[in-house]
mmCIF file of C-alpha atoms and ligand atoms in Angstrom:
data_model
loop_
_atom_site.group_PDB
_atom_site.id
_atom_site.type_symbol
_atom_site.label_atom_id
_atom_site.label_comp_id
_atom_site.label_asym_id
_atom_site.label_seq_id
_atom_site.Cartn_x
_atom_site.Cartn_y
_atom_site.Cartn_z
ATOM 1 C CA UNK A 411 97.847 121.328 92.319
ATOM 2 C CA UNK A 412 97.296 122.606 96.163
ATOM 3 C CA UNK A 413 99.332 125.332 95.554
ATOM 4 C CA UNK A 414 98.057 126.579 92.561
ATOM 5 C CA UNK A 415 94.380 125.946 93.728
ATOM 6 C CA UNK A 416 95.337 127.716 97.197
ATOM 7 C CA UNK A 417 96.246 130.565 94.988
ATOM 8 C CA UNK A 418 93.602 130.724 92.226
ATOM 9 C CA UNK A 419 91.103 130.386 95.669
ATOM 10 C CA UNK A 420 92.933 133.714 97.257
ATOM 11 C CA UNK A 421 93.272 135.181 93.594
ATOM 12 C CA UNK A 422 89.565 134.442 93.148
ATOM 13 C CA UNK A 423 88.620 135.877 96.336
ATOM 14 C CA UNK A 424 90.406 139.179 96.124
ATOM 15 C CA UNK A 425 89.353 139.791 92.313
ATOM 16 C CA UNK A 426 85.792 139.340 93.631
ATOM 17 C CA UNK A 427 86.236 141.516 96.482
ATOM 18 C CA UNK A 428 87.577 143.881 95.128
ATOM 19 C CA UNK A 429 86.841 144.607 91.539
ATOM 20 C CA UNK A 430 83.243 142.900 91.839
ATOM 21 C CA UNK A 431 83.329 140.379 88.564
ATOM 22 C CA UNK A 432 82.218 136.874 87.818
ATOM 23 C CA UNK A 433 86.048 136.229 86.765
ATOM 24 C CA UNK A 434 87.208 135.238 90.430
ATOM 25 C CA UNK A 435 83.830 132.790 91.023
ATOM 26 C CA UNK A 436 84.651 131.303 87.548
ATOM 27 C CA UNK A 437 88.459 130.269 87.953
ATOM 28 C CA UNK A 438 86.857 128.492 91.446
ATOM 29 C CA UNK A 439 84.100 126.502 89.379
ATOM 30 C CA UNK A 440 87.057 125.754 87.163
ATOM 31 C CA UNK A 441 89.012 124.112 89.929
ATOM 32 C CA UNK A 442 86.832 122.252 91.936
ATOM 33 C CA UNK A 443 85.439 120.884 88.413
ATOM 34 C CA UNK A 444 89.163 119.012 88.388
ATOM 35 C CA UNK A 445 88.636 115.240 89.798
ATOM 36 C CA UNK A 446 90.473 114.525 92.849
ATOM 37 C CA UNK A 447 93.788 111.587 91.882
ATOM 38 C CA UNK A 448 94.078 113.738 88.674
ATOM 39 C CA UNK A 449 97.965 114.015 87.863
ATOM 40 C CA UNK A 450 100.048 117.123 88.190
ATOM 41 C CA UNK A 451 99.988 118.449 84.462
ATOM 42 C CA UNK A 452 103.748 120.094 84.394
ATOM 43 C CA UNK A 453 104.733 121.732 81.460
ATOM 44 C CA UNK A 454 108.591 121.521 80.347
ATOM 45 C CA UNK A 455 110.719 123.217 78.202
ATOM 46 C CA UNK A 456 114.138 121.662 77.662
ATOM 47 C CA UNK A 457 116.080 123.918 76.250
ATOM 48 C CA UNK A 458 118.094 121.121 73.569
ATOM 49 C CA UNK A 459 119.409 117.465 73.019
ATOM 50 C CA UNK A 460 123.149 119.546 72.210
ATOM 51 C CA UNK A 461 124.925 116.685 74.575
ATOM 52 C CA UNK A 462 124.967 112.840 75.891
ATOM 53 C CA UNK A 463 124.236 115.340 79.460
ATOM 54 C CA UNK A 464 121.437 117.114 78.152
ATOM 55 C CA UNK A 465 120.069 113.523 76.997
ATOM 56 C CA UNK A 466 120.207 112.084 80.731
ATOM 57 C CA UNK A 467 118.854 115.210 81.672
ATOM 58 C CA UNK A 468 115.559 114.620 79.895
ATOM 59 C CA UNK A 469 115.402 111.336 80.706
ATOM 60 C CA UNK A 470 115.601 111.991 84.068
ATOM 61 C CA UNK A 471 112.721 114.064 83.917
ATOM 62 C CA UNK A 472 110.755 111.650 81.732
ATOM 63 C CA UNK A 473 111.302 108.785 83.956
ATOM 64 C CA UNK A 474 110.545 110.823 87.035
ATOM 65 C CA UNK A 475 107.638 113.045 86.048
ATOM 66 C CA UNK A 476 105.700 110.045 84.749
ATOM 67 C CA UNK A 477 102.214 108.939 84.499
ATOM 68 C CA UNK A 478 102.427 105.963 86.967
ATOM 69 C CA UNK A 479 104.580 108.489 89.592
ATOM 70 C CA UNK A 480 100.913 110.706 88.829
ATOM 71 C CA UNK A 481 102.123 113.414 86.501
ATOM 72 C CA UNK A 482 101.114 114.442 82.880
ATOM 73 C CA UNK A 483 104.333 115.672 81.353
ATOM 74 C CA UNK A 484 104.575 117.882 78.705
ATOM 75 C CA UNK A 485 107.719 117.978 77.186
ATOM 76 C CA UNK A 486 108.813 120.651 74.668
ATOM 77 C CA UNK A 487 112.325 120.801 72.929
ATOM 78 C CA UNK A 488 113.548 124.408 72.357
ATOM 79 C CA UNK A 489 116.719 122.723 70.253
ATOM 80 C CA UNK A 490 118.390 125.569 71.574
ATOM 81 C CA UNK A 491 117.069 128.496 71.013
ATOM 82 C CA UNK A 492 115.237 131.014 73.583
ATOM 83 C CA UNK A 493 112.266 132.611 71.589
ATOM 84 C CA UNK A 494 111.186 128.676 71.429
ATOM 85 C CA UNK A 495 111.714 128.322 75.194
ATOM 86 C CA UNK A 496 109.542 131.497 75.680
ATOM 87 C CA UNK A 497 106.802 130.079 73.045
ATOM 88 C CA UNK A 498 106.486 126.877 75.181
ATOM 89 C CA UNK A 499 106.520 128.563 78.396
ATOM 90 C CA UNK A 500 103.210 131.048 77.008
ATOM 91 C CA UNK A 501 101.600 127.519 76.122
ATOM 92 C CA UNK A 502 101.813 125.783 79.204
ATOM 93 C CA UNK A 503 100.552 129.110 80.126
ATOM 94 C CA UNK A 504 97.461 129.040 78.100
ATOM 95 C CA UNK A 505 97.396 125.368 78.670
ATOM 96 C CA UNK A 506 96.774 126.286 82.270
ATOM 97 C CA UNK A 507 99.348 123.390 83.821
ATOM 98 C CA UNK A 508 100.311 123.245 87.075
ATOM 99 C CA UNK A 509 103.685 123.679 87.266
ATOM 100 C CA UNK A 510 105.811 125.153 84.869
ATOM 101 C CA UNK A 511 109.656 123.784 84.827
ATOM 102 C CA UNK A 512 112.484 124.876 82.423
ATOM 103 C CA UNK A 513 116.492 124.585 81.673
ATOM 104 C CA UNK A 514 116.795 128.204 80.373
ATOM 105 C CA UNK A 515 119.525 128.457 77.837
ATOM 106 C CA UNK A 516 120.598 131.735 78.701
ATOM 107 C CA UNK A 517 120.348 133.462 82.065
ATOM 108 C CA UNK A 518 118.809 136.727 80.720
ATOM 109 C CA UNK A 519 115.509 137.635 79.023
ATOM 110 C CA UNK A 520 113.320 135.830 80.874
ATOM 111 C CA UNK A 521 111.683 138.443 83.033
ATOM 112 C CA UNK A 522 108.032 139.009 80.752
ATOM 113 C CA UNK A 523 107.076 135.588 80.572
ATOM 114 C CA UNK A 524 107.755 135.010 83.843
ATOM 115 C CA UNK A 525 105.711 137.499 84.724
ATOM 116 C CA UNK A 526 103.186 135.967 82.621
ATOM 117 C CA UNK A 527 103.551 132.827 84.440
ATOM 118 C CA UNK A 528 102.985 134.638 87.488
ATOM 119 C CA UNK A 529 100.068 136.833 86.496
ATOM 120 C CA UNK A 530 98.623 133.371 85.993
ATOM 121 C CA UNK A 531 99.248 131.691 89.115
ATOM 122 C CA UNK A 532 101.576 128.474 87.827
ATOM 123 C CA UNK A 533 104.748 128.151 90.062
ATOM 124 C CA UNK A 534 108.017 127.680 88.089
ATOM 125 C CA UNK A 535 110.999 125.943 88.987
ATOM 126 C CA UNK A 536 114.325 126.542 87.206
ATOM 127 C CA UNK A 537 116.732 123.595 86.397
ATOM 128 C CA UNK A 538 120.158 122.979 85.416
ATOM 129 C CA UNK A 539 121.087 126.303 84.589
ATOM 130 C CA UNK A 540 120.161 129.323 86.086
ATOM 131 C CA UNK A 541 118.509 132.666 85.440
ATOM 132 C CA UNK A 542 119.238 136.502 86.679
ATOM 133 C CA UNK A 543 116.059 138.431 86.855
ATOM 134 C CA UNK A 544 115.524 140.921 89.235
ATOM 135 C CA UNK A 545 113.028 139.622 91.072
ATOM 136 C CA UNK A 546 113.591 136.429 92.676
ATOM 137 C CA UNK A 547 110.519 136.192 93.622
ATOM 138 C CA UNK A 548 109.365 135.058 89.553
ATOM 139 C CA UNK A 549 110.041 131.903 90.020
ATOM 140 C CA UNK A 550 109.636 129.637 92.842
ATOM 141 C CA UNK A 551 113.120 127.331 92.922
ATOM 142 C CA UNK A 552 116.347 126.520 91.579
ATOM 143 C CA UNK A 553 117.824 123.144 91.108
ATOM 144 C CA UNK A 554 121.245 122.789 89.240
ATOM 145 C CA UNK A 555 124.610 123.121 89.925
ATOM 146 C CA UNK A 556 127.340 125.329 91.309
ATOM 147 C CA UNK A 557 129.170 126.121 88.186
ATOM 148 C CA UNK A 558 131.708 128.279 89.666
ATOM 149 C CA UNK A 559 132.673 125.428 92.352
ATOM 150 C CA UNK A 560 133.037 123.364 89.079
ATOM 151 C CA UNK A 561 135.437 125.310 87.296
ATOM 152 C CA UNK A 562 137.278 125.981 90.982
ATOM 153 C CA UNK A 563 137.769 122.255 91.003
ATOM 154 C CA UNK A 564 138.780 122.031 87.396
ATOM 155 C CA UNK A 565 141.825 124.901 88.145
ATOM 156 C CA UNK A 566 142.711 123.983 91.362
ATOM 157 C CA UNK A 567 143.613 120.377 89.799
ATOM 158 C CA UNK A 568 144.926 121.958 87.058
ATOM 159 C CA UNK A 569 147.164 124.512 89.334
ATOM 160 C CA UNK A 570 148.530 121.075 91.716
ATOM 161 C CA UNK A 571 149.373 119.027 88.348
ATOM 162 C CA UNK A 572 151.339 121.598 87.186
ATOM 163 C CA UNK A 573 152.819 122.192 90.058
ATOM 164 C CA UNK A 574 154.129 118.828 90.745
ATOM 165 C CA UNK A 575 155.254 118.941 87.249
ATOM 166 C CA UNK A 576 157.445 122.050 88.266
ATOM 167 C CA UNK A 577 155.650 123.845 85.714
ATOM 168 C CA UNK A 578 155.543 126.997 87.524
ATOM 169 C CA UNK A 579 157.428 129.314 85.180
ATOM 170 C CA UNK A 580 157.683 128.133 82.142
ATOM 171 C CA UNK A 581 154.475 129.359 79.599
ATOM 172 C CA UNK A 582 151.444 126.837 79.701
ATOM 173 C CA UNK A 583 149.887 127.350 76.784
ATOM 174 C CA UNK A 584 146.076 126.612 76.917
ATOM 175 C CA UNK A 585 143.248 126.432 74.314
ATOM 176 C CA UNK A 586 139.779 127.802 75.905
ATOM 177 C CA UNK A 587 136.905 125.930 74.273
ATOM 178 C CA UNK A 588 133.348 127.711 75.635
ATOM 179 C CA UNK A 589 129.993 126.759 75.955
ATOM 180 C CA UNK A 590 127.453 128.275 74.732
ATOM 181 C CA UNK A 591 127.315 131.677 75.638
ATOM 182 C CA UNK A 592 125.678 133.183 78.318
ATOM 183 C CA UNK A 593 124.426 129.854 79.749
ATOM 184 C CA UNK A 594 125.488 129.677 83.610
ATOM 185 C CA UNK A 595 127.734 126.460 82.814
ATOM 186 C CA UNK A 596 129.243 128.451 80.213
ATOM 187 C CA UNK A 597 129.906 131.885 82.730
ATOM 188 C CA UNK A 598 130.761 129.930 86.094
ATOM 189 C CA UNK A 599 133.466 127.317 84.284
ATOM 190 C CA UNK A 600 134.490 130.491 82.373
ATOM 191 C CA UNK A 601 135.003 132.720 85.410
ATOM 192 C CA UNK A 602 137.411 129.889 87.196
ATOM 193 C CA UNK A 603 139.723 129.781 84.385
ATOM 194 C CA UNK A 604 139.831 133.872 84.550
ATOM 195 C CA UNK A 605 140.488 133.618 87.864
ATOM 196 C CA UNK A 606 143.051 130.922 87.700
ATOM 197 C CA UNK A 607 144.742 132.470 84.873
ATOM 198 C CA UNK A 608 145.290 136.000 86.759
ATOM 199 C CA UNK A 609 147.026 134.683 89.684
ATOM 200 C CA UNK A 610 149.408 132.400 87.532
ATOM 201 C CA UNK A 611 151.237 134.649 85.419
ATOM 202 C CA UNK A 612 152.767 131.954 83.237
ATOM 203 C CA UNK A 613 149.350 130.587 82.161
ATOM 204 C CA UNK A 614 148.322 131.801 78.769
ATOM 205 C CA UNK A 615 145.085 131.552 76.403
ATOM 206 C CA UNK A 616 146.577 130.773 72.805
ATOM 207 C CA UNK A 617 142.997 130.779 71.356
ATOM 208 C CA UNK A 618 139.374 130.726 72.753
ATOM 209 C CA UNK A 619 136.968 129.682 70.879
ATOM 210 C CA UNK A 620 132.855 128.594 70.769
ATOM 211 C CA UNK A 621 132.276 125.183 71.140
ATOM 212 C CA UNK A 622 128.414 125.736 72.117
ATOM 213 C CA UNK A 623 128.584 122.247 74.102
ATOM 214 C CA UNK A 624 129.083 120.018 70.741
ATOM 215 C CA UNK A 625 131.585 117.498 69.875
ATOM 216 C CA UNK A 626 130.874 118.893 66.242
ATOM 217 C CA UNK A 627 131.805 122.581 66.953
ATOM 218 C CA UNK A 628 134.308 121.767 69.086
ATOM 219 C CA UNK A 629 135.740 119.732 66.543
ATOM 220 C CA UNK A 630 135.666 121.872 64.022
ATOM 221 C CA UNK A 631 137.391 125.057 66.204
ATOM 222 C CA UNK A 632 139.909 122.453 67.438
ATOM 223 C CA UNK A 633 140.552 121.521 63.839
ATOM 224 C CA UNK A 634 141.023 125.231 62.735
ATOM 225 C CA UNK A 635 143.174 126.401 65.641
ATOM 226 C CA UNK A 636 145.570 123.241 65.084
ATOM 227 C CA UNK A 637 146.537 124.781 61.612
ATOM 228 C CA UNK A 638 147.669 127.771 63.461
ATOM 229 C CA UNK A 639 149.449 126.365 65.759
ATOM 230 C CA UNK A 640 150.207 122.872 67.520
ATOM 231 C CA UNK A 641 152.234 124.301 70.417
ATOM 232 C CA UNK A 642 149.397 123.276 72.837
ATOM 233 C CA UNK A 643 149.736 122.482 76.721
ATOM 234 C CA UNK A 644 146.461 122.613 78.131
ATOM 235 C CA UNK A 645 142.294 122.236 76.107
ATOM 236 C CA UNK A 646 139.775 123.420 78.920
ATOM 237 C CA UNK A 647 136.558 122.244 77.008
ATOM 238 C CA UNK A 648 133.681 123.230 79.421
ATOM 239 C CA UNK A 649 131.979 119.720 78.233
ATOM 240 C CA UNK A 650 132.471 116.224 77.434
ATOM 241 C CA UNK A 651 131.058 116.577 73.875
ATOM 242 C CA UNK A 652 133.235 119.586 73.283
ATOM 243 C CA UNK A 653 136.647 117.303 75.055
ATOM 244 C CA UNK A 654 135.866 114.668 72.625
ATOM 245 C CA UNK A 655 135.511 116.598 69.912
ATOM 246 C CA UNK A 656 138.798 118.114 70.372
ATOM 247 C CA UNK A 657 140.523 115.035 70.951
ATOM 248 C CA UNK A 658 139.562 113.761 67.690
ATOM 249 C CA UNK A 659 141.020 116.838 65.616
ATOM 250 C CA UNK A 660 144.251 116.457 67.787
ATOM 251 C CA UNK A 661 144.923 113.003 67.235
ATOM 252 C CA UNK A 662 144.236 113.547 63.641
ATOM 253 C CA UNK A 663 146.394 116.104 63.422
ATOM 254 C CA UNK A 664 149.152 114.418 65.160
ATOM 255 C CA UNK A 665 148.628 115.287 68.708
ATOM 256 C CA UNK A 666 148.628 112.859 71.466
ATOM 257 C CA UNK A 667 146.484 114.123 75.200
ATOM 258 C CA UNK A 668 147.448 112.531 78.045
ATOM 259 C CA UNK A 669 149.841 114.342 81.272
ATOM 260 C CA UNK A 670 152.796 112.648 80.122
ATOM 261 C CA UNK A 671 154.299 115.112 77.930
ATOM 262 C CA UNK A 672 151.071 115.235 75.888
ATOM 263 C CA UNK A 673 148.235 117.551 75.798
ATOM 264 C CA UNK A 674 146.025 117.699 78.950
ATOM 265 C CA UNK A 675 142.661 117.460 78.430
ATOM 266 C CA UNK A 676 139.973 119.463 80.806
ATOM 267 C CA UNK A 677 136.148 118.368 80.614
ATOM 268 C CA UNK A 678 133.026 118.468 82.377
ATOM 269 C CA UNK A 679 129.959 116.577 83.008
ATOM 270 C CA UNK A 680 131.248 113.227 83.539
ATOM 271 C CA UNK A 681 129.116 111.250 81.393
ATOM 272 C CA UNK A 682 129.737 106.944 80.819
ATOM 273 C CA UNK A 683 131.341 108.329 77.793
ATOM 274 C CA UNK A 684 133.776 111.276 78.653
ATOM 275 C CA UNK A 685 134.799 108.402 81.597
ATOM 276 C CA UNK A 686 135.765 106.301 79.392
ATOM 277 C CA UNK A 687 138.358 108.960 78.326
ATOM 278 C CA UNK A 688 139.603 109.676 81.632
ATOM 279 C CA UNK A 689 139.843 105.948 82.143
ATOM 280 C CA UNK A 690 141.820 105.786 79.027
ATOM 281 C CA UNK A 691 144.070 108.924 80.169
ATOM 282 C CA UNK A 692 143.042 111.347 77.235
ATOM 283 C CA UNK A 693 140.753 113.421 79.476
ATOM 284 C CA UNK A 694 142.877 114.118 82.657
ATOM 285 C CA UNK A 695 140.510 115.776 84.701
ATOM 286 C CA UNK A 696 136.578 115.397 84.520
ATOM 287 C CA UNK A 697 134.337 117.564 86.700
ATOM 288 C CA UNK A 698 131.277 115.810 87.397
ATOM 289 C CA UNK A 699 127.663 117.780 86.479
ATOM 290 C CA UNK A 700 124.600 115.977 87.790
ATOM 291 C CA UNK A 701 122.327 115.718 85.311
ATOM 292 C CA UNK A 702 119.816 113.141 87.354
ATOM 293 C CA UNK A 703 117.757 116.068 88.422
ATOM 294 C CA UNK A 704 113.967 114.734 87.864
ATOM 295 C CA UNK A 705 113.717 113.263 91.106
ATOM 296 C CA UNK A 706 114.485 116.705 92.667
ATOM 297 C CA UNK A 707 112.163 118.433 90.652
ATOM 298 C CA UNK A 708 109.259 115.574 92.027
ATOM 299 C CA UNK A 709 110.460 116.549 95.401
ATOM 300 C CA UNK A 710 110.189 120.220 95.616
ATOM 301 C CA UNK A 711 106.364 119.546 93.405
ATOM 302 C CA UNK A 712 105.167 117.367 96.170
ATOM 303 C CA UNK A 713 106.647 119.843 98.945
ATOM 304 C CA UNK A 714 104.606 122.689 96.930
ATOM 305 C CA UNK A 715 101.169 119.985 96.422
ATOM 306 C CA UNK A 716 101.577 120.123 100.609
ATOM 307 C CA UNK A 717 101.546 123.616 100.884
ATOM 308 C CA UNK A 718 104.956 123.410 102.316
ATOM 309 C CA UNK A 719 107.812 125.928 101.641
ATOM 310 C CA UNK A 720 110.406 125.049 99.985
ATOM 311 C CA UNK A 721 114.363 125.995 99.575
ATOM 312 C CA UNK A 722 114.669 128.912 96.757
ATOM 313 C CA UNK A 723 118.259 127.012 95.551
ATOM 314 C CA UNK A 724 119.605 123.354 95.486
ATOM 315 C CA UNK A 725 122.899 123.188 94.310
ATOM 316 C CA UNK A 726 123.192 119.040 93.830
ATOM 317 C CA UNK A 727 126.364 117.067 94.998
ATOM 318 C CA UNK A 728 128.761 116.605 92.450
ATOM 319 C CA UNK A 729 132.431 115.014 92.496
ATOM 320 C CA UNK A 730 135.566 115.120 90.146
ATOM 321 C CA UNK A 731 137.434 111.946 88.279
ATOM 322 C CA UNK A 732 140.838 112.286 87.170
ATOM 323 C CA UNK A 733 143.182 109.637 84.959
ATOM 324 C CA UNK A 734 145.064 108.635 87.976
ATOM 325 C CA UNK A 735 142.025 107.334 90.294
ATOM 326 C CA UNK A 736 139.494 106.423 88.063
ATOM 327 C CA UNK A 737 138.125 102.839 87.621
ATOM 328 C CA UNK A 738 136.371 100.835 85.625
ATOM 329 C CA UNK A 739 134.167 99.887 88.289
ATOM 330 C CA UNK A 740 133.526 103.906 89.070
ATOM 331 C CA UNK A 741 132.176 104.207 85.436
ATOM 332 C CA UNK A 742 130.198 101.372 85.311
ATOM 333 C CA UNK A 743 128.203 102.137 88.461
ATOM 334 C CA UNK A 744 126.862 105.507 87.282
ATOM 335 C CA UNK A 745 123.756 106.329 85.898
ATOM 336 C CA UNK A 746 124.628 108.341 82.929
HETATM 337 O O1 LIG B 2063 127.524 120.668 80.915
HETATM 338 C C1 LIG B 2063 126.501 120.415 78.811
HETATM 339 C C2 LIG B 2063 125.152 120.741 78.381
HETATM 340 O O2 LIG B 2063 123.894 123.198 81.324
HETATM 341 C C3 LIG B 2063 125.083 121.759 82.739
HETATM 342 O O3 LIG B 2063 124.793 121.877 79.091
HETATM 343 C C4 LIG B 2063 124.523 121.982 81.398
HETATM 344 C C5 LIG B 2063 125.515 121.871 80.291
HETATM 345 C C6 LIG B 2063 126.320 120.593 80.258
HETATM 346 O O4 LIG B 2063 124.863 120.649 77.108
HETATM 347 O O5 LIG B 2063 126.917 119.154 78.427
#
């Protein structure tokens, strides 16, 4: 609360100074009226419960932002849609927290309320995904991760695999399931496959498709595109819900995944779960997404509660587990 006190105090002090009302002198009565040891009210607005990620996610944040660690948490579930993200964000406004934190679902539309959140003094920090507003300056951090280096990582394997396979000429034929739209994971994962599929001529979408991060859409679009056509090299799902979701309607219809012959399977996140696919070969490559970010959140609060500065963007450290070098022992280790 340092911060925000710090700034109500220089807020009160030039709205006093300069425009002459009570309004400055009241917000300071207001703050020294809360008891010293009181927690760290932060509001948060999680933006779903779409995947097993998003659920480690939250409870990350629940677990870390609790009431023995001195925090009041207030958590709000948008299930996925913005205007609710927005509506939470203008209560914890009016609720006058101290720290506002949200997973935005998109990266647009964002700039008003932030505003808002500014106009009022309550510093917000941005997780998982990220936002583009044109001034930085809204909001006071970013912690998430580098989608773009994920998807890199997904083609690059993809581009040596082949390669040893002497794949170079012949078509690969590859099935583009997306996330949801407009979400960073969704554009950075996205971009790497453009990328990848420009400077290898032979690589070719057959269909892409929405799987907006479910292993129920993905499903579905997986299930449709297979009456079309079965003559399928590659799936890039852009998360585990979405890879197991289209390994179901494959080996319904038929299909086997695996990189002997049989389709290769592309996911992200790396959750227990979508491990346990790689382990079993029908995910070949799995690009690990960090979802354990509650603990970085705490930090950057308690950097801001000391008046320190902190660093605008954390990217956090994340690997990638393919079917040849994953263990049992890897999966059982993690947290999520
Ligand atoms: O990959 C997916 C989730 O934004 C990183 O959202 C997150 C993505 C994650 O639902 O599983």
């Amino acid at each position: 609360m340092k911060t925000k006190r710090a700034l109500i105090v220089f807020g009160s002090v030039i709205v006093t100074l300069l425009a002459g009302c009570g309004r400055g002198a009241l917000d300071l009565a207001e703050q020294q009226d809360k008891p010293e040891g009181s927690p760290i009210v932060v509001g948060f607005s999680q933006v779903g419960a779409e995947s097993e990620w998003r659920v480690a996610n939250s409870e990350s944040m629940k677990s870390t932002l609790s009431e023995e660690n001195g925090y009041e948490l207030i958590f709000d579930d948008a299930r996925n849609e913005q205007e609710n993200q927005i509506r939470a964000i203008r209560t914890f406004i009016q609720q006058d927290v101290d720290y506002i934190v949200f997973s935005p679902r998109v990266e647009t539309g964002w700039t008003s309320i932030l505003q808002e959140a500014r106009d009022a003094g309550i510093p917000v920090i941005v997780i998982d995904r990220d936002i583009e507003v044109e001034d930085r300056s809204l909001y006071t951090a970013y912690i998430g991760s580098d989608f773009r280096k994920e998807g890199e990582t997904a083609v690059a394997w993809l581009e040596n695999l082949l390669q040893k396979k002497g794949r170079t000429e012949n078509p690969v034929r590859i099935v583009h399931i997306q996330g949801t739209i407009g979400s960073s994971a969704q554009i950075g994962r996205t971009a790497a496959l453009e990328d990848a599929l420009e400077r290898n001529p032979n690589w070719q979408i057959v269909k892409q498709e929405l799987g907006d991060f479910t292993r129920a859409k993905a499903y579905e679009v997986m299930g449709a595109i297979l009456k079309e056509t079965k003559d399928i090299d590659v799936v890039y799902c852009e998360n585990d819900g979405e890879a197991l979701g289209a390994i179901d309607a494959m080996e319904e219809a038929g299909l086997s995944c695996n990189t002997e012959g049989g389709v290769i399977v592309i996911s992200f996140d790396a959750t227990k779960l979508g491990l346990s696919y790689c382990l079993q070969g029908k995910i070949a490559l799995n690009v690990e997404c960090n979802p354990l970010q509650g603990p970085y959140v705490a930090e950057i609060i308690q950097q801001l509660e000391r008046g320190e500065t902190v660093e605008p963007v954390k990217h956090v450290e994340e690997t990638a587990f393919d079917c040849f070098t994953i263990t049992k022992e890897m999966i059982e280790g993690r947290g999520y």
